[in-house]
């Protein structure tokens, strides 16, 4: 396509490089412009989509050619057509193009490479539309595996479009029926996992009704896949949704339902459901259930064997680090703050201190830090609580998902109930947490390490 060729000649290969030129062209026209989103630009650049009318005058002004000329295919012979001479425009001349620009940094290379991979994946999937071919399932498996790994490690905004796109691709293949009977189980399994992740995403955005609806879809796919581990996992997610919605009774119901289903499974999903039981029971003040569930989970870990969900990792496995974090949280909800529990709280934070650990998750680290602050408050150490929760309050808004916000607010509630609530440190900390909920940005910066 000539549009892509013309941009490459000017050294433009990404939305970030495109927008400054686009904005200057809009200013020359005296237009109040609307910037195209990165996904919109990628649709033009890689998929050959024609721009909507609102963008066309600016693109013509920027590149000096009509839309029809710009959206002319380059011949497959590889012989590039002679481009019409661009209309002279004011401002700096565009940079000379080269296949590998010396000034391109690693982040640009990764971004442009990711766009190319996304385009190639789409091509493979489209060529197999008549029937799920030999390439389709491996591509979908790899795509889903990457999303599973990335989900707990990056802001949701960076993978949300990819997640919805993957779900759409899998459901399309299920809807059309263009698959072999032997492929149906795999497709339902992938659909169940993607519905699980999308439901978790809605919950992280505090859109609980959508999260509940999507979790029901995940349940349906898990049943169709005849995968008890995945079905138990979805019940765990339903418990999680109600836990963060401050409905501990419902959270306990779903956790017990999933725990009963996973009682004979050897993977870690059963351990997660016991941890969810303990946390929900703690909110209800049921100390006996908390102790039994936590003790049973640690005993069962010794005989657990990783299953296909554990092998995928990410949100689908329940690491020892996460188990310690859950156990501390349940005890903190009961109001405990002794030295032993404080040591376990510190251990939970240490468990998530290394971003290179495959079990690292920014949400679990923040939750563990909030739990440590709770334990310190229960022990009367307000200054210590203010210190350990500081990294959470310093998180960029794009990382502040619903679970992190609720965890921080629980610290604020504990501050209000503390004997030291009138101290200057307590008042200042409470006021800071009160304004913690974010205005999320669409374009996150890399996480701090």
Short mmCIF file of C-alpha atoms in Angstrom, two decimals:
data_model
loop_
_atom_site.label_atom_id
_atom_site.label_comp_id
_atom_site.label_asym_id
_atom_site.label_seq_id
_atom_site.Cartn_x
_atom_site.Cartn_y
_atom_site.Cartn_z
CA UNK A 1 0.00 0.00 0.00
CA UNK A 2 1.38 3.38 -1.04
CA UNK A 3 0.40 5.03 2.29
CA UNK A 4 2.66 2.68 4.22
CA UNK A 5 5.44 3.03 1.66
CA UNK A 6 5.26 6.83 1.77
CA UNK A 7 5.45 6.86 5.57
CA UNK A 8 8.40 4.46 5.55
CA UNK A 9 10.19 6.73 3.09
CA UNK A 10 9.79 9.51 5.65
CA UNK A 11 11.05 7.33 8.49
CA UNK A 12 7.61 6.95 10.09
CA UNK A 13 6.73 3.49 11.36
CA UNK A 14 4.66 4.02 14.51
CA UNK A 15 1.82 6.14 15.84
CA UNK A 16 4.25 8.07 18.04
CA UNK A 17 6.29 9.07 14.99
CA UNK A 18 3.18 9.79 12.91
CA UNK A 19 1.32 12.11 15.31
CA UNK A 20 3.71 15.14 15.37
CA UNK A 21 3.57 15.38 11.54
CA UNK A 22 -0.21 14.87 11.60
CA UNK A 23 -0.71 17.64 14.16
CA UNK A 24 1.41 20.13 12.20
CA UNK A 25 -0.64 19.38 9.07
CA UNK A 26 -3.87 19.97 11.00
CA UNK A 27 -2.55 23.28 12.28
CA UNK A 28 -1.68 24.38 8.74
CA UNK A 29 -5.28 23.67 7.74
CA UNK A 30 -6.59 25.53 10.77
CA UNK A 31 -8.53 22.44 11.83
CA UNK A 32 -9.37 21.40 15.36
CA UNK A 33 -7.96 17.95 14.90
CA UNK A 34 -8.73 14.70 16.67
CA UNK A 35 -5.67 12.49 17.01
CA UNK A 36 -6.10 8.95 15.70
CA UNK A 37 -5.62 6.33 18.40
CA UNK A 38 -2.57 4.05 18.07
CA UNK A 39 -4.87 1.15 17.13
CA UNK A 40 -6.46 3.31 14.43
CA UNK A 41 -3.05 4.15 12.96
CA UNK A 42 -2.05 0.47 13.03
CA UNK A 43 -5.25 -0.36 11.15
CA UNK A 44 -4.24 2.09 8.41
CA UNK A 45 -0.58 1.08 8.37
CA UNK A 46 -0.81 -2.71 8.63
CA UNK A 47 -4.36 -3.69 7.72
CA UNK A 48 -4.92 -1.22 4.88
CA UNK A 49 -8.08 0.24 6.40
CA UNK A 50 -9.15 3.54 4.87
CA UNK A 51 -9.31 6.40 7.37
CA UNK A 52 -12.61 7.90 8.41
CA UNK A 53 -13.55 11.19 6.75
CA UNK A 54 -12.55 13.30 9.76
CA UNK A 55 -8.90 12.23 9.32
CA UNK A 56 -8.64 12.42 5.52
CA UNK A 57 -8.00 16.17 4.92
CA UNK A 58 -5.15 16.14 7.42
CA UNK A 59 -3.54 13.03 5.91
CA UNK A 60 -3.77 14.57 2.42
CA UNK A 61 -2.19 17.79 3.68
CA UNK A 62 0.53 15.88 5.50
CA UNK A 63 1.54 13.57 2.64
CA UNK A 64 0.56 15.64 -0.41
CA UNK A 65 -1.44 12.89 -2.17
CA UNK A 66 -5.12 12.05 -2.44
CA UNK A 67 -6.59 9.31 -0.27
CA UNK A 68 -7.27 7.21 -3.38
CA UNK A 69 -3.62 7.48 -4.41
CA UNK A 70 -2.36 6.72 -0.90
CA UNK A 71 -4.55 3.64 -0.61
CA UNK A 72 -3.31 2.14 -3.87
CA UNK A 73 -1.68 -1.26 -3.49
CA UNK A 74 2.02 -1.57 -4.25
CA UNK A 75 2.50 -4.24 -6.97
CA UNK A 76 3.42 -7.68 -5.65
CA UNK A 77 6.41 -7.74 -8.03
CA UNK A 78 8.34 -5.76 -5.47
CA UNK A 79 9.00 -3.00 -8.03
CA UNK A 80 7.97 0.18 -6.27
CA UNK A 81 5.88 2.62 -8.27
CA UNK A 82 7.11 6.11 -8.90
CA UNK A 83 5.35 8.16 -6.31
CA UNK A 84 3.82 11.45 -7.35
CA UNK A 85 5.86 14.37 -6.15
CA UNK A 86 4.54 15.47 -2.79
CA UNK A 87 2.93 18.87 -2.42
CA UNK A 88 5.46 21.24 -0.80
CA UNK A 89 4.51 22.11 2.74
CA UNK A 90 5.93 24.48 5.29
CA UNK A 91 7.99 23.19 8.15
CA UNK A 92 10.99 20.91 8.48
CA UNK A 93 11.61 18.39 5.72
CA UNK A 94 10.89 14.78 6.62
CA UNK A 95 13.83 12.61 7.65
CA UNK A 96 15.37 10.37 5.04
CA UNK A 97 14.20 6.81 5.30
CA UNK A 98 16.34 3.76 5.76
CA UNK A 99 15.35 0.14 6.44
CA UNK A 100 17.07 0.23 9.84
CA UNK A 101 17.37 3.72 11.23
CA UNK A 102 20.52 4.16 13.37
CA UNK A 103 18.60 6.28 15.88
CA UNK A 104 15.83 3.78 16.57
CA UNK A 105 15.93 2.78 20.24
CA UNK A 106 15.00 -0.60 21.68
CA UNK A 107 11.50 0.44 22.79
CA UNK A 108 10.67 1.63 19.25
CA UNK A 109 12.02 -1.59 17.79
CA UNK A 110 9.92 -3.69 20.17
CA UNK A 111 6.80 -1.64 19.48
CA UNK A 112 7.13 -1.83 15.70
CA UNK A 113 8.05 -5.52 15.97
CA UNK A 114 4.96 -6.20 18.07
CA UNK A 115 2.78 -4.56 15.42
CA UNK A 116 4.36 -6.73 12.75
CA UNK A 117 3.75 -9.90 14.78
CA UNK A 118 0.13 -8.89 15.35
CA UNK A 119 -0.31 -8.37 11.62
CA UNK A 120 1.32 -11.74 10.82
CA UNK A 121 -0.85 -13.53 13.38
CA UNK A 122 -3.97 -11.97 11.89
CA UNK A 123 -2.88 -13.11 8.42
CA UNK A 124 -2.43 -16.72 9.60
CA UNK A 125 -5.82 -16.75 11.27
CA UNK A 126 -7.58 -15.21 8.27
CA UNK A 127 -6.06 -17.69 5.83
CA UNK A 128 -7.54 -20.51 7.93
CA UNK A 129 -11.04 -19.04 8.04
CA UNK A 130 -12.58 -21.77 5.89
CA UNK A 131 -11.52 -24.32 8.48
CA UNK A 132 -9.35 -24.24 11.59
CA UNK A 133 -6.07 -25.20 10.00
CA UNK A 134 -2.88 -26.67 11.36
CA UNK A 135 -1.49 -23.19 12.05
CA UNK A 136 -4.51 -21.69 13.79
CA UNK A 137 -4.55 -23.49 17.12
CA UNK A 138 -0.80 -23.15 17.76
CA UNK A 139 -1.01 -19.41 17.00
CA UNK A 140 -4.00 -19.02 19.31
CA UNK A 141 -2.31 -21.07 22.04
CA UNK A 142 0.81 -18.90 21.87
CA UNK A 143 -1.26 -15.72 21.89
CA UNK A 144 -3.30 -16.80 24.91
CA UNK A 145 -0.19 -18.02 26.76
CA UNK A 146 1.43 -14.61 26.33
CA UNK A 147 -1.69 -12.83 27.61
CA UNK A 148 -1.81 -15.13 30.65
CA UNK A 149 1.82 -14.31 31.43
CA UNK A 150 1.49 -10.57 30.82
CA UNK A 151 -1.78 -9.98 32.66
CA UNK A 152 -0.43 -9.77 36.25
CA UNK A 153 2.75 -7.98 35.16
CA UNK A 154 1.59 -5.01 33.07
CA UNK A 155 -1.20 -2.41 33.22
CA UNK A 156 -4.45 -3.74 31.83
CA UNK A 157 -4.63 -0.91 29.28
CA UNK A 158 -1.56 -2.26 27.47
CA UNK A 159 -3.11 -5.66 26.69
CA UNK A 160 -6.87 -5.04 26.76
CA UNK A 161 -7.30 -4.71 22.99
CA UNK A 162 -5.19 -7.81 22.38
CA UNK A 163 -7.24 -9.72 24.95
CA UNK A 164 -10.56 -8.80 23.34
CA UNK A 165 -9.14 -9.53 19.89
CA UNK A 166 -8.02 -13.01 20.95
CA UNK A 167 -11.42 -13.73 22.49
CA UNK A 168 -13.13 -12.61 19.30
CA UNK A 169 -10.93 -14.89 17.19
CA UNK A 170 -11.61 -17.96 19.33
CA UNK A 171 -15.36 -17.35 19.52
CA UNK A 172 -15.45 -16.79 15.74
CA UNK A 173 -13.94 -20.23 15.21
CA UNK A 174 -16.46 -21.76 17.59
CA UNK A 175 -19.42 -19.95 16.02
CA UNK A 176 -18.64 -20.89 12.43
CA UNK A 177 -18.20 -24.56 13.25
CA UNK A 178 -15.27 -24.70 10.84
CA UNK A 179 -13.23 -27.01 12.99
CA UNK A 180 -12.64 -30.68 13.37
CA UNK A 181 -14.36 -32.47 16.28
CA UNK A 182 -10.95 -33.11 17.82
CA UNK A 183 -10.34 -29.34 17.97
CA UNK A 184 -13.54 -28.47 19.82
CA UNK A 185 -12.17 -29.21 23.30
CA UNK A 186 -9.10 -27.04 22.71
CA UNK A 187 -11.18 -24.14 21.40
CA UNK A 188 -13.56 -24.28 24.37
CA UNK A 189 -10.59 -24.44 26.75
CA UNK A 190 -9.02 -21.35 25.17
CA UNK A 191 -12.39 -19.57 25.14
CA UNK A 192 -12.85 -20.34 28.84
CA UNK A 193 -9.44 -18.95 29.73
CA UNK A 194 -9.99 -15.80 27.68
CA UNK A 195 -13.42 -15.23 29.22
CA UNK A 196 -11.77 -15.68 32.63
CA UNK A 197 -9.17 -13.00 31.79
CA UNK A 198 -11.74 -10.60 30.35
CA UNK A 199 -13.95 -11.04 33.43
CA UNK A 200 -10.91 -10.35 35.63
CA UNK A 201 -10.26 -7.25 33.52
CA UNK A 202 -13.77 -5.93 34.05
CA UNK A 203 -13.39 -6.55 37.77
CA UNK A 204 -10.07 -4.69 37.82
CA UNK A 205 -11.87 -1.79 36.14
CA UNK A 206 -14.58 -1.99 38.85
CA UNK A 207 -17.25 -2.95 36.29
CA UNK A 208 -18.62 -5.78 38.38
CA UNK A 209 -21.79 -6.49 36.45
CA UNK A 210 -19.82 -7.05 33.27
CA UNK A 211 -17.34 -9.14 35.24
CA UNK A 212 -20.13 -11.34 36.60
CA UNK A 213 -21.66 -11.78 33.15
CA UNK A 214 -18.34 -12.69 31.57
CA UNK A 215 -17.60 -15.15 34.40
CA UNK A 216 -20.85 -16.98 33.52
CA UNK A 217 -19.63 -17.22 29.94
CA UNK A 218 -16.32 -18.62 31.22
CA UNK A 219 -18.27 -21.20 33.22
CA UNK A 220 -20.14 -22.29 30.11
CA UNK A 221 -16.93 -22.71 28.10
CA UNK A 222 -15.26 -24.63 30.93
CA UNK A 223 -18.20 -27.05 31.07
CA UNK A 224 -18.16 -27.50 27.30
CA UNK A 225 -14.41 -28.17 27.50
CA UNK A 226 -15.15 -30.78 30.21
CA UNK A 227 -12.29 -29.33 32.26
CA UNK A 228 -13.01 -29.47 36.03
CA UNK A 229 -9.85 -27.52 36.87
CA UNK A 230 -10.88 -24.62 34.65
CA UNK A 231 -14.42 -24.71 36.03
CA UNK A 232 -13.05 -24.58 39.58
CA UNK A 233 -10.80 -21.70 38.54
CA UNK A 234 -13.79 -19.73 37.27
CA UNK A 235 -15.64 -20.31 40.56
CA UNK A 236 -12.54 -18.86 42.21
CA UNK A 237 -12.81 -15.80 40.02
CA UNK A 238 -16.49 -15.43 40.95
CA UNK A 239 -15.41 -15.52 44.59
CA UNK A 240 -12.76 -12.90 43.87
CA UNK A 241 -15.28 -10.58 42.20
CA UNK A 242 -17.58 -10.70 45.23
CA UNK A 243 -14.68 -10.34 47.66
CA UNK A 244 -13.59 -7.04 46.10
CA UNK A 245 -17.25 -5.98 45.86
CA UNK A 246 -17.41 -6.29 49.69
CA UNK A 247 -19.87 -9.20 49.54
CA UNK A 248 -17.99 -11.75 51.65
CA UNK A 249 -20.97 -14.10 52.01
CA UNK A 250 -21.19 -14.54 48.24
CA UNK A 251 -17.40 -14.76 48.01
CA UNK A 252 -17.40 -17.60 50.54
CA UNK A 253 -20.20 -19.39 48.66
CA UNK A 254 -18.29 -19.45 45.36
CA UNK A 255 -15.02 -20.38 47.08
CA UNK A 256 -16.65 -23.35 48.81
CA UNK A 257 -18.33 -24.39 45.55
CA UNK A 258 -15.01 -24.34 43.73
CA UNK A 259 -13.17 -26.04 46.60
CA UNK A 260 -15.63 -28.94 46.55
CA UNK A 261 -15.14 -29.31 42.80
CA UNK A 262 -11.34 -29.24 43.09
CA UNK A 263 -10.99 -31.47 46.17
CA UNK A 264 -9.59 -34.36 44.12
CA UNK A 265 -7.46 -32.25 41.77
CA UNK A 266 -3.69 -32.17 42.24
CA UNK A 267 -2.98 -28.73 40.74
CA UNK A 268 -2.82 -25.48 42.71
CA UNK A 269 -6.32 -24.29 41.79
CA UNK A 270 -7.67 -26.16 44.85
CA UNK A 271 -5.16 -24.36 47.07
CA UNK A 272 -6.27 -21.01 45.65
CA UNK A 273 -9.90 -21.78 46.46
CA UNK A 274 -8.95 -22.59 50.06
CA UNK A 275 -7.12 -19.26 50.24
CA UNK A 276 -10.21 -17.51 48.90
CA UNK A 277 -12.31 -19.31 51.53
CA UNK A 278 -10.01 -18.07 54.27
CA UNK A 279 -10.10 -14.45 53.10
CA UNK A 280 -13.89 -14.36 52.75
CA UNK A 281 -14.39 -16.09 56.11
CA UNK A 282 -12.06 -13.58 57.76
CA UNK A 283 -14.20 -10.66 56.59
CA UNK A 284 -17.16 -12.47 58.16
CA UNK A 285 -15.19 -12.93 61.39
CA UNK A 286 -15.22 -16.75 61.11
CA UNK A 287 -11.82 -17.45 62.66
CA UNK A 288 -12.24 -21.23 62.75
CA UNK A 289 -12.86 -21.47 58.98
CA UNK A 290 -9.85 -19.23 58.37
CA UNK A 291 -7.54 -21.51 60.35
CA UNK A 292 -8.87 -24.74 58.85
CA UNK A 293 -8.72 -23.46 55.26
CA UNK A 294 -5.19 -22.06 55.61
CA UNK A 295 -3.86 -25.15 57.38
CA UNK A 296 -5.41 -27.46 54.79
CA UNK A 297 -3.97 -25.41 51.93
CA UNK A 298 -0.41 -25.56 53.28
CA UNK A 299 -0.72 -29.30 53.97
CA UNK A 300 -2.04 -29.99 50.47
CA UNK A 301 0.73 -27.98 48.82
CA UNK A 302 3.24 -30.67 49.81
CA UNK A 303 1.42 -33.21 47.62
CA UNK A 304 0.32 -30.89 44.81
CA UNK A 305 1.40 -31.63 41.23
CA UNK A 306 1.41 -28.89 38.54
CA UNK A 307 -1.36 -29.42 35.98
CA UNK A 308 -2.01 -27.84 32.58
CA UNK A 309 -3.29 -24.64 34.21
CA UNK A 310 -0.19 -24.31 36.39
CA UNK A 311 2.03 -24.79 33.37
CA UNK A 312 0.42 -21.75 31.75
CA UNK A 313 1.37 -19.71 34.83
CA UNK A 314 0.24 -16.15 35.45
CA UNK A 315 -3.20 -15.90 36.98
CA UNK A 316 -3.81 -19.61 36.38
CA UNK A 317 -1.35 -20.82 39.01
CA UNK A 318 -1.25 -20.23 42.77
CA UNK A 319 2.37 -19.78 43.79
CA UNK A 320 3.71 -20.22 47.31
CA UNK A 321 4.38 -16.47 47.40
CA UNK A 322 0.72 -15.80 46.69
CA UNK A 323 -0.41 -18.37 49.23
CA UNK A 324 1.59 -16.65 51.99
CA UNK A 325 0.12 -13.30 50.89
CA UNK A 326 -3.45 -14.66 51.10
CA UNK A 327 -2.84 -16.27 54.49
CA UNK A 328 -1.49 -13.01 55.92
CA UNK A 329 -4.44 -11.09 54.50
CA UNK A 330 -6.96 -13.39 56.17
CA UNK A 331 -5.21 -13.02 59.54
CA UNK A 332 -4.97 -9.24 59.11
CA UNK A 333 -8.74 -9.09 58.50
CA UNK A 334 -9.22 -10.76 61.87
CA UNK A 335 -7.36 -7.85 63.49
CA UNK A 336 -4.17 -9.69 64.39
CA UNK A 337 -0.86 -7.87 64.65
CA UNK A 338 1.57 -10.05 66.59
CA UNK A 339 5.28 -10.45 65.83
CA UNK A 340 4.85 -13.82 64.12
CA UNK A 341 2.25 -12.49 61.70
CA UNK A 342 4.38 -9.42 61.07
CA UNK A 343 7.24 -11.71 60.05
CA UNK A 344 4.92 -13.55 57.65
CA UNK A 345 3.73 -10.21 56.23
CA UNK A 346 7.33 -9.20 55.58
CA UNK A 347 7.94 -12.58 53.94
CA UNK A 348 4.96 -12.02 51.63
CA UNK A 349 6.34 -8.63 50.54
CA UNK A 350 9.80 -10.12 49.96
CA UNK A 351 8.22 -12.86 47.85
CA UNK A 352 7.09 -10.24 45.35
CA UNK A 353 10.12 -7.95 45.58
CA UNK A 354 11.89 -9.26 42.46
CA UNK A 355 10.18 -8.40 39.14
CA UNK A 356 12.30 -11.08 37.44
CA UNK A 357 10.59 -13.78 39.49
CA UNK A 358 8.06 -15.48 37.16
CA UNK A 359 5.49 -15.31 39.97
CA UNK A 360 5.87 -11.54 40.35
CA UNK A 361 2.70 -9.47 39.97
CA UNK A 362 2.37 -5.75 40.62
CA UNK A 363 -1.10 -6.23 42.15
CA UNK A 364 0.06 -8.95 44.54
CA UNK A 365 3.05 -6.85 45.62
CA UNK A 366 0.78 -3.88 46.37
CA UNK A 367 -1.69 -6.13 48.20
CA UNK A 368 1.10 -7.65 50.31
CA UNK A 369 2.35 -4.15 51.19
CA UNK A 370 -1.16 -3.07 52.23
CA UNK A 371 -1.46 -6.21 54.38
CA UNK A 372 1.86 -5.45 56.04
CA UNK A 373 0.56 -1.96 56.81
CA UNK A 374 -2.61 -3.47 58.33
CA UNK A 375 -0.60 -5.82 60.55
CA UNK A 376 1.58 -2.93 61.74
CA UNK A 377 -1.50 -0.84 62.50
CA UNK A 378 -3.04 -3.68 64.50
CA UNK A 379 0.21 -3.73 66.47
CA UNK A 380 0.04 0.05 67.07
CA UNK A 381 2.87 1.06 64.70
CA UNK A 382 1.41 3.90 62.61
CA UNK A 383 4.78 5.21 61.46
CA UNK A 384 5.75 1.74 60.19
CA UNK A 385 2.43 1.39 58.38
CA UNK A 386 2.92 4.75 56.66
CA UNK A 387 6.37 3.68 55.53
CA UNK A 388 5.46 0.28 54.07
CA UNK A 389 2.39 1.53 52.19
CA UNK A 390 4.34 4.37 50.58
CA UNK A 391 5.23 2.38 47.38
CA UNK A 392 1.53 1.63 46.88
CA UNK A 393 0.53 5.28 47.15
CA UNK A 394 3.32 6.18 44.72
CA UNK A 395 2.03 3.81 42.03
CA UNK A 396 1.23 5.51 38.75
CA UNK A 397 -2.55 5.75 38.26
CA UNK A 398 -2.60 3.21 35.43
CA UNK A 399 -1.48 0.48 37.87
CA UNK A 400 -4.17 1.23 40.46
CA UNK A 401 -6.69 -1.48 39.73
CA UNK A 402 -9.79 -2.12 41.80
CA UNK A 403 -8.10 -4.62 44.13
CA UNK A 404 -5.26 -2.23 44.95
CA UNK A 405 -7.67 0.62 45.61
CA UNK A 406 -9.83 -1.50 47.95
CA UNK A 407 -6.73 -2.79 49.79
CA UNK A 408 -5.54 0.77 50.37
CA UNK A 409 -8.98 1.85 51.57
CA UNK A 410 -8.95 -0.99 54.10
CA UNK A 411 -5.78 0.48 55.53
CA UNK A 412 -7.58 3.81 55.80
CA UNK A 413 -10.45 2.14 57.64
CA UNK A 414 -7.98 0.55 60.06
CA UNK A 415 -6.39 3.96 60.61
CA UNK A 416 -9.77 5.44 61.50
CA UNK A 417 -10.28 2.70 64.10
CA UNK A 418 -6.76 3.00 65.50
CA UNK A 419 -6.04 4.56 68.88
CA UNK A 420 -3.44 6.68 67.11
CA UNK A 421 -5.95 8.07 64.60
CA UNK A 422 -5.47 11.61 65.89
CA UNK A 423 -1.70 11.55 65.37
CA UNK A 424 -0.38 13.79 62.60
CA UNK A 425 1.05 10.83 60.66
CA UNK A 426 -2.28 8.98 60.85
CA UNK A 427 -4.30 12.00 59.73
CA UNK A 428 -1.97 12.76 56.83
CA UNK A 429 -1.90 9.15 55.71
CA UNK A 430 -5.69 8.84 55.90
CA UNK A 431 -6.13 11.98 53.81
CA UNK A 432 -3.67 10.74 51.20
CA UNK A 433 -5.40 7.36 50.87
CA UNK A 434 -8.77 9.11 50.58
CA UNK A 435 -7.70 10.66 47.27
CA UNK A 436 -5.84 7.56 46.08
CA UNK A 437 -8.38 6.30 43.47
CA UNK A 438 -6.91 7.22 40.11
CA UNK A 439 -7.78 8.95 36.93
CA UNK A 440 -6.35 6.29 34.69
CA UNK A 441 -4.20 7.25 31.73
CA UNK A 442 -4.46 5.39 28.42
CA UNK A 443 -0.72 5.46 27.84
CA UNK A 444 1.20 4.03 30.81
CA UNK A 445 4.87 4.44 31.52
CA UNK A 446 6.95 1.33 32.24
CA UNK A 447 6.64 0.01 35.83
CA UNK A 448 9.16 1.22 38.34
CA UNK A 449 11.71 -1.33 39.45
#
